[in-house]
mmCIF file of C-alpha atoms in Angstrom:
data_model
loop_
_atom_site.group_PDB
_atom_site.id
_atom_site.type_symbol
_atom_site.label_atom_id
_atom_site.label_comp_id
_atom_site.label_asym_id
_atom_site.label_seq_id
_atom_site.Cartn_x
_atom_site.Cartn_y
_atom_site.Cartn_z
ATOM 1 C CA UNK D 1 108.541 73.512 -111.820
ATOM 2 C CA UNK D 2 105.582 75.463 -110.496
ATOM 3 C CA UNK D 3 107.907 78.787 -110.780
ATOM 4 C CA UNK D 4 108.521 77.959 -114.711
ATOM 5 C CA UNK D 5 104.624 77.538 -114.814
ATOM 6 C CA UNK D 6 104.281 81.693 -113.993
ATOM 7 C CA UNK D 7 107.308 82.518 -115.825
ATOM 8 C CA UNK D 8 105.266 83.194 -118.750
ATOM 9 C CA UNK D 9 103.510 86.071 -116.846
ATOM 10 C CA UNK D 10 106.970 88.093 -116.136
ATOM 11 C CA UNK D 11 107.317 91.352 -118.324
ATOM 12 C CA UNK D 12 110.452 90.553 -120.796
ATOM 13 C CA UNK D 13 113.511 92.403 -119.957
ATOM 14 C CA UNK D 14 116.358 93.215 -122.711
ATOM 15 C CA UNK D 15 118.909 94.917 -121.275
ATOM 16 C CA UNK D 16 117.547 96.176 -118.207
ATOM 17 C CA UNK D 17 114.555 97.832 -120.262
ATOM 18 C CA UNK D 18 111.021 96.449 -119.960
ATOM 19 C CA UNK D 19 109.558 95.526 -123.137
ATOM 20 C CA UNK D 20 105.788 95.472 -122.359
ATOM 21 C CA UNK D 21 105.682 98.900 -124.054
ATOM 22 C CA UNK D 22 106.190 97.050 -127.313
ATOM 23 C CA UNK D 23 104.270 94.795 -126.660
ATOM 24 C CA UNK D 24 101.262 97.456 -126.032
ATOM 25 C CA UNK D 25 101.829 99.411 -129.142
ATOM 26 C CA UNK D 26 102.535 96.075 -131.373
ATOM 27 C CA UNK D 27 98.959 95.288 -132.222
ATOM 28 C CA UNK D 28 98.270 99.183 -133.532
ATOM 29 C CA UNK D 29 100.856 98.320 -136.292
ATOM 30 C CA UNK D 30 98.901 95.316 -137.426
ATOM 31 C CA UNK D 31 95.548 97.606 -138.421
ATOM 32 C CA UNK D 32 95.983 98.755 -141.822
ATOM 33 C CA UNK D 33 96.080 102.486 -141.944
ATOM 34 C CA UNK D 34 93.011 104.506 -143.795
ATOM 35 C CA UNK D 35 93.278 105.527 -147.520
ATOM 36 C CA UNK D 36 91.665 108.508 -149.216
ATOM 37 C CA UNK D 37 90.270 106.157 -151.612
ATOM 38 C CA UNK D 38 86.654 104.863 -152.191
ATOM 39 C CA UNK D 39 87.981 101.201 -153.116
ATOM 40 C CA UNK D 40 89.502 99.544 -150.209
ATOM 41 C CA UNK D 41 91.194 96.550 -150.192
ATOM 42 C CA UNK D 42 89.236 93.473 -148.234
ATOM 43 C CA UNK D 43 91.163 94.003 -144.947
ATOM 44 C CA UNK D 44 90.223 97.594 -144.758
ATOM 45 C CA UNK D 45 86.657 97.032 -145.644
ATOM 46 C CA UNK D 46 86.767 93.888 -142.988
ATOM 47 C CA UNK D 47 88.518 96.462 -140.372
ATOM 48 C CA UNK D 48 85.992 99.104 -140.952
ATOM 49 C CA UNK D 49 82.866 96.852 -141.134
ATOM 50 C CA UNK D 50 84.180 95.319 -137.856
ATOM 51 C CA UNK D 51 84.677 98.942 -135.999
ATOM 52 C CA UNK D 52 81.379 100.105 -137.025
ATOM 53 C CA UNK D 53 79.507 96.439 -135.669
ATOM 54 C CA UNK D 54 81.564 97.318 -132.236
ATOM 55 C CA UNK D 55 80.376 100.840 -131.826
ATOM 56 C CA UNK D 56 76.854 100.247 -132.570
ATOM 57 C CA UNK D 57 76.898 97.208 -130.257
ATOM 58 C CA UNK D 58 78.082 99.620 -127.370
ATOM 59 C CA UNK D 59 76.306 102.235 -128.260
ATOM 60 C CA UNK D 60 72.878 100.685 -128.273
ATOM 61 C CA UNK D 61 72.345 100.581 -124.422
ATOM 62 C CA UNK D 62 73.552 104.825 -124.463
ATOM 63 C CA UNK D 63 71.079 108.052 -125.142
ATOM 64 C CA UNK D 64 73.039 110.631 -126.897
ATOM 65 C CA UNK D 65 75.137 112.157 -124.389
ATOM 66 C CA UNK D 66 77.156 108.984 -124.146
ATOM 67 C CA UNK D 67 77.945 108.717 -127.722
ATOM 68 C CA UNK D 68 80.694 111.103 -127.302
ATOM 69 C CA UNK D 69 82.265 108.005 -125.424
ATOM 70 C CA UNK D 70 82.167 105.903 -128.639
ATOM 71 C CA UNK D 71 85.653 106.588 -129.753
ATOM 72 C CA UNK D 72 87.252 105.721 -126.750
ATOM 73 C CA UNK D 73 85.156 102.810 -125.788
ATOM 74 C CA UNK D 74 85.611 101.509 -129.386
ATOM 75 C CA UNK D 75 89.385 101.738 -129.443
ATOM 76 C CA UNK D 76 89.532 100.272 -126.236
ATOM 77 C CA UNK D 77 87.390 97.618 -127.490
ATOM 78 C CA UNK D 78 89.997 96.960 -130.522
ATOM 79 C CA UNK D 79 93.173 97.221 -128.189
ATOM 80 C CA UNK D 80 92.171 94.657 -125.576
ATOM 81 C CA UNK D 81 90.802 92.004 -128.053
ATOM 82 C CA UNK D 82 94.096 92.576 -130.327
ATOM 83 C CA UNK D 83 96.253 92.173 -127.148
ATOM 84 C CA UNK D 84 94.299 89.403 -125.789
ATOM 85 C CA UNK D 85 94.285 87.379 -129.161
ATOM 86 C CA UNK D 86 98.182 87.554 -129.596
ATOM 87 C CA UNK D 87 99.011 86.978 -126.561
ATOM 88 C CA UNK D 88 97.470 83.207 -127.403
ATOM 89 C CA UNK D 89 100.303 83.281 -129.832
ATOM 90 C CA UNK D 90 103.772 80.801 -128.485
ATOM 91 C CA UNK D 91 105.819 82.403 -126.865
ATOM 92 C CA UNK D 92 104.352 85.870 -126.810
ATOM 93 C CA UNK D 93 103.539 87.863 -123.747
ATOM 94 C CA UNK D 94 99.855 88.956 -122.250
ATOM 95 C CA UNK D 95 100.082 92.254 -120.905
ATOM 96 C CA UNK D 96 96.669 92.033 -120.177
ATOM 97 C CA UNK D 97 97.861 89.104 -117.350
ATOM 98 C CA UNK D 98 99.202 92.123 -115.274
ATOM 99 C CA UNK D 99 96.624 93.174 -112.956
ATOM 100 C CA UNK D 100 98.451 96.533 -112.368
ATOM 101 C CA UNK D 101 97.449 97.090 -115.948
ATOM 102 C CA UNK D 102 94.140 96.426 -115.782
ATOM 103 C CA UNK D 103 93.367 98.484 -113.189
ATOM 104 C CA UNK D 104 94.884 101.558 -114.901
ATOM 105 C CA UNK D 105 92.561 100.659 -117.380
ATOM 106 C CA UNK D 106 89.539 100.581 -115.217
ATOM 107 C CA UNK D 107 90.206 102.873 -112.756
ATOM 108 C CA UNK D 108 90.464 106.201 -114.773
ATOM 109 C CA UNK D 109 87.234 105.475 -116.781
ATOM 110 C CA UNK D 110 85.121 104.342 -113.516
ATOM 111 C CA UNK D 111 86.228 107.424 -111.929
ATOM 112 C CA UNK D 112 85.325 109.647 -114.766
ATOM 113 C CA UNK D 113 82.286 108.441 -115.476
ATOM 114 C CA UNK D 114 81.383 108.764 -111.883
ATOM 115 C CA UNK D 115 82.904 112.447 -111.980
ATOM 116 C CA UNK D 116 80.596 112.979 -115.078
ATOM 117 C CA UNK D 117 77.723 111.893 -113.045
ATOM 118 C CA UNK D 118 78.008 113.554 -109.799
ATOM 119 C CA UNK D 119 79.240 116.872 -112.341
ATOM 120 C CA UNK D 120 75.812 116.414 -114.369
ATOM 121 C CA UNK D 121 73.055 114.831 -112.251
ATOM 122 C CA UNK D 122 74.857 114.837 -108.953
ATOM 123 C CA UNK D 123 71.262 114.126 -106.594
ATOM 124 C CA UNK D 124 70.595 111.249 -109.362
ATOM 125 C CA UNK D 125 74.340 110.120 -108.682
ATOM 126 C CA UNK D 126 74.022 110.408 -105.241
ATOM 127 C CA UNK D 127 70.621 108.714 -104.938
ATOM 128 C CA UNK D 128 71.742 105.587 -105.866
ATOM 129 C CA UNK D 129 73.532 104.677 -102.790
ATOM 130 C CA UNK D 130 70.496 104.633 -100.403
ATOM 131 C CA UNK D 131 67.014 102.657 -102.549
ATOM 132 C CA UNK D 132 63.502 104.564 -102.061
ATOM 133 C CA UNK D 133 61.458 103.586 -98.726
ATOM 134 C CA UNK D 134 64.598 102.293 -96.820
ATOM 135 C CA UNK D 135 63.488 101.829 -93.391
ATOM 136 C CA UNK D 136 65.254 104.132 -91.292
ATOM 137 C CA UNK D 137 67.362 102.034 -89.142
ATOM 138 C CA UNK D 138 68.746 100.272 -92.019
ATOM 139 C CA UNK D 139 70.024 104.122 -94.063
ATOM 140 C CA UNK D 140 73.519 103.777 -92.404
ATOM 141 C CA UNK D 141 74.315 100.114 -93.324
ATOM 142 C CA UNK D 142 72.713 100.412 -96.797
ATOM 143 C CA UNK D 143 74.901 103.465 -97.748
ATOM 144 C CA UNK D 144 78.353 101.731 -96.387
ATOM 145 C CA UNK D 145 76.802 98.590 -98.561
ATOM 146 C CA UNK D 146 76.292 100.816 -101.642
ATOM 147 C CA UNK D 147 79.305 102.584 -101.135
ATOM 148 C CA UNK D 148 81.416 99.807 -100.853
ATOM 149 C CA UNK D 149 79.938 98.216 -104.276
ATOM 150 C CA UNK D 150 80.716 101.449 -106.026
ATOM 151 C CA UNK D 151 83.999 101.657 -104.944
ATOM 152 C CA UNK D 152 85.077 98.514 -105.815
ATOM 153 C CA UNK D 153 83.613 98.422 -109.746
ATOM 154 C CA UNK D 154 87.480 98.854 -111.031
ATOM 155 C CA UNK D 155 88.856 96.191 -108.616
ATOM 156 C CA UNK D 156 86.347 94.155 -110.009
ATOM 157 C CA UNK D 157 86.933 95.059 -113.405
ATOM 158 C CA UNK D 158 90.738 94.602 -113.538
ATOM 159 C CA UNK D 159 90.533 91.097 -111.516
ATOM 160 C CA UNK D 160 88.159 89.589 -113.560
ATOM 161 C CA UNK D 161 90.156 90.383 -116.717
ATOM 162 C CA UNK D 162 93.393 89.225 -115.069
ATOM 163 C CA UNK D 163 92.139 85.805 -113.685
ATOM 164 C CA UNK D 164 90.180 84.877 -116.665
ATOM 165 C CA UNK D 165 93.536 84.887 -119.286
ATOM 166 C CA UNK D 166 95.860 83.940 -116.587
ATOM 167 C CA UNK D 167 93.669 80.967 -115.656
ATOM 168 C CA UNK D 168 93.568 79.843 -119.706
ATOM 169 C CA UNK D 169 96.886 80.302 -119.994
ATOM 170 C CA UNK D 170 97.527 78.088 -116.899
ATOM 171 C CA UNK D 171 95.968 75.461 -118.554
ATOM 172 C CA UNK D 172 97.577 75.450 -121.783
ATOM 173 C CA UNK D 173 100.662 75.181 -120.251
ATOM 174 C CA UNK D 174 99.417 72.137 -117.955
ATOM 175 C CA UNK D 175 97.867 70.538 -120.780
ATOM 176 C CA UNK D 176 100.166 71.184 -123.423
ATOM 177 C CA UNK D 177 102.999 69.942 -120.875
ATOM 178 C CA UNK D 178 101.726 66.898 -119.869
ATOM 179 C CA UNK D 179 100.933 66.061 -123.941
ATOM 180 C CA UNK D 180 104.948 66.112 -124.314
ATOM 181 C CA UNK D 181 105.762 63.913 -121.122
ATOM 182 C CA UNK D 182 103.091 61.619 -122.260
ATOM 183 C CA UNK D 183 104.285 61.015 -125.721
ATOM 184 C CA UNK D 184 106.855 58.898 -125.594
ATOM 185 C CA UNK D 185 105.290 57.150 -122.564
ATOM 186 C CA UNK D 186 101.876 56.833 -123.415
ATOM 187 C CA UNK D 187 101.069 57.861 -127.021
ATOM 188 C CA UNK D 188 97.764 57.086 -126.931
ATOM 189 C CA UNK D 189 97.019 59.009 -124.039
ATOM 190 C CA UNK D 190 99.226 61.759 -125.488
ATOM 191 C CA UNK D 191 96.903 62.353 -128.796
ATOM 192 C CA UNK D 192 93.742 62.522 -126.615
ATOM 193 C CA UNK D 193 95.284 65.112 -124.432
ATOM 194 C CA UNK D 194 96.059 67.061 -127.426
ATOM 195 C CA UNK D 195 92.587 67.076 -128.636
ATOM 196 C CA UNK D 196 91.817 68.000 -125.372
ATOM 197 C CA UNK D 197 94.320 70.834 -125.716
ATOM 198 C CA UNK D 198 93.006 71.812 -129.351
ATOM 199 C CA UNK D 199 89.658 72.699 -127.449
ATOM 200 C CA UNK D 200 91.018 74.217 -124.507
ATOM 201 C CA UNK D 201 92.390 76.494 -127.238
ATOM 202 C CA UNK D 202 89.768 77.458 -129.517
ATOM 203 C CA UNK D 203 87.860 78.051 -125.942
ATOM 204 C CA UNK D 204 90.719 80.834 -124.995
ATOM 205 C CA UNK D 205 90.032 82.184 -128.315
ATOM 206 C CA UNK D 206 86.291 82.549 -127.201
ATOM 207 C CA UNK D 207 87.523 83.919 -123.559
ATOM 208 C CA UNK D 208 89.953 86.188 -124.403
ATOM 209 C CA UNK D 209 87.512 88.002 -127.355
ATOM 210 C CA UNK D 210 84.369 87.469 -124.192
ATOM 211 C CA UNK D 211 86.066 88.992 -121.755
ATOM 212 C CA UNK D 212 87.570 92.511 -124.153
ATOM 213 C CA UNK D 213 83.992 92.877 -124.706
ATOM 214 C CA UNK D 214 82.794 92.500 -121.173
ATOM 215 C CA UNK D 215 85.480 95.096 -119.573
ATOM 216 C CA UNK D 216 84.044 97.408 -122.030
ATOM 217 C CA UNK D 217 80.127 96.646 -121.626
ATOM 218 C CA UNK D 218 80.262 96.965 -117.997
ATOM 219 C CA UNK D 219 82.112 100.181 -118.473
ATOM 220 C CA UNK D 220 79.303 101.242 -120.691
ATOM 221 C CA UNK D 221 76.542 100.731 -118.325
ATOM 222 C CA UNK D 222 78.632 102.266 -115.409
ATOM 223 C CA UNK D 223 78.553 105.373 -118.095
ATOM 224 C CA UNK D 224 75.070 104.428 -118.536
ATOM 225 C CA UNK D 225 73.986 105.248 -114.916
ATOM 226 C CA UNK D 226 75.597 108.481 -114.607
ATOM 227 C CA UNK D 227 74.427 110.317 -117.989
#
């Protein structure tokens, strides 16, 4: 029983061949594709309205040299709240469960926005690990601190992510398992678990667009510190 519980977290095989490719590029077919037009149809003016609230919303915190990130932060943005939102779907898969994912995610853009730091402000970069009027004795143990904290911004990243959707997905199961056992035992206990399941899902809803937005803030200010 507990095994069938994490089942749901196993990349689909058909055939030998892993399927969580299609289930990456999947949501990118369900954004209608731009027209050379100056009347859109709703969903395209909803799409672009959307885009536009993300970007500036990221972009606030940035000067101007980290607006060349806004494309890539923005489309990041849009993949992991589309991936995160189906996968809330039955009997869909979360990529965004796999932690090997999310720290290819993370790790690439912490290290380059660290590379862009130490490549454009490197004694700026650098100064950060060791806080004006440090007492002397305490330089080598401050630097290891810092050091350590900076190094482990993408671990952090792609955990957090992870255990977040994997934990409300946990709980659906639970909840929406024990609201079938209980039905024909104990109906009336059975209906108030499902309400309690009802809000456990609109909740996910909130987590899994909460947390898309978070990977990609914190990324931000990482950027932030370095430009």
């Amino acid at each position: 029983m507990n095994l069938s519980f994490f089942d749901q977290f196993m990349s689909p095989h058909l055939l030998g061949i892993p399927l969580i490719l299609i289930s990456l590029l999947f949501p990118a077919l369900l954004l209608p594709s731009p027209r050379n037009r100056w009347i859109t149809n709703r969903i395209s003016t909803l799409q672009s309205w959307f885009i536009y609230t993300i970007t500036k919303q990221l972009m606030t915190p940035l000067n101007k040299k980290g607006h060349k990130w806004a494309l890539i932060l923005s489309s990041l943005m849009i993949f992991l709240l589309s991936i995160n939102l189906l996968g809330l779907l039955p009997y869909t898969f979360t990529p965004t469960t796999q932690l090997s994912m999310n720290l290819a995610l993370a790790f690439p853009l912490w290290l380059a926005t660290l590379l862009t730091g130490l490549r454009n402000q490197p004694s700026a970069s650098l100064g950060h690990l060791l806080p004006e009027g440090t007492p002397t004795p305490l330089i080598p143990a401050l630097i290891m601190i810092e050091t350590t904290s900076l190094l482990i911004r993408p671990l952090a990243l792609g955990v957090r992510l992870t255990a977040n959707l994997t934990a409300g997905h946990l709980l659906i199961q639970l909840i929406s398992t024990a609201t079938a056992v209980l039905f024909s035992i104990m109906p009336a206990i059975s209906i108030l678990t499902a309400c309690v399941l009802l809000l456990l899902t609109i909740l996910e809803v909130a987590v899994a667009m909460i947390q898309a937005y978070v990977f990609v803030l914190l990324l931000s200010l990482y950027l932030q510190e370095n430009i």
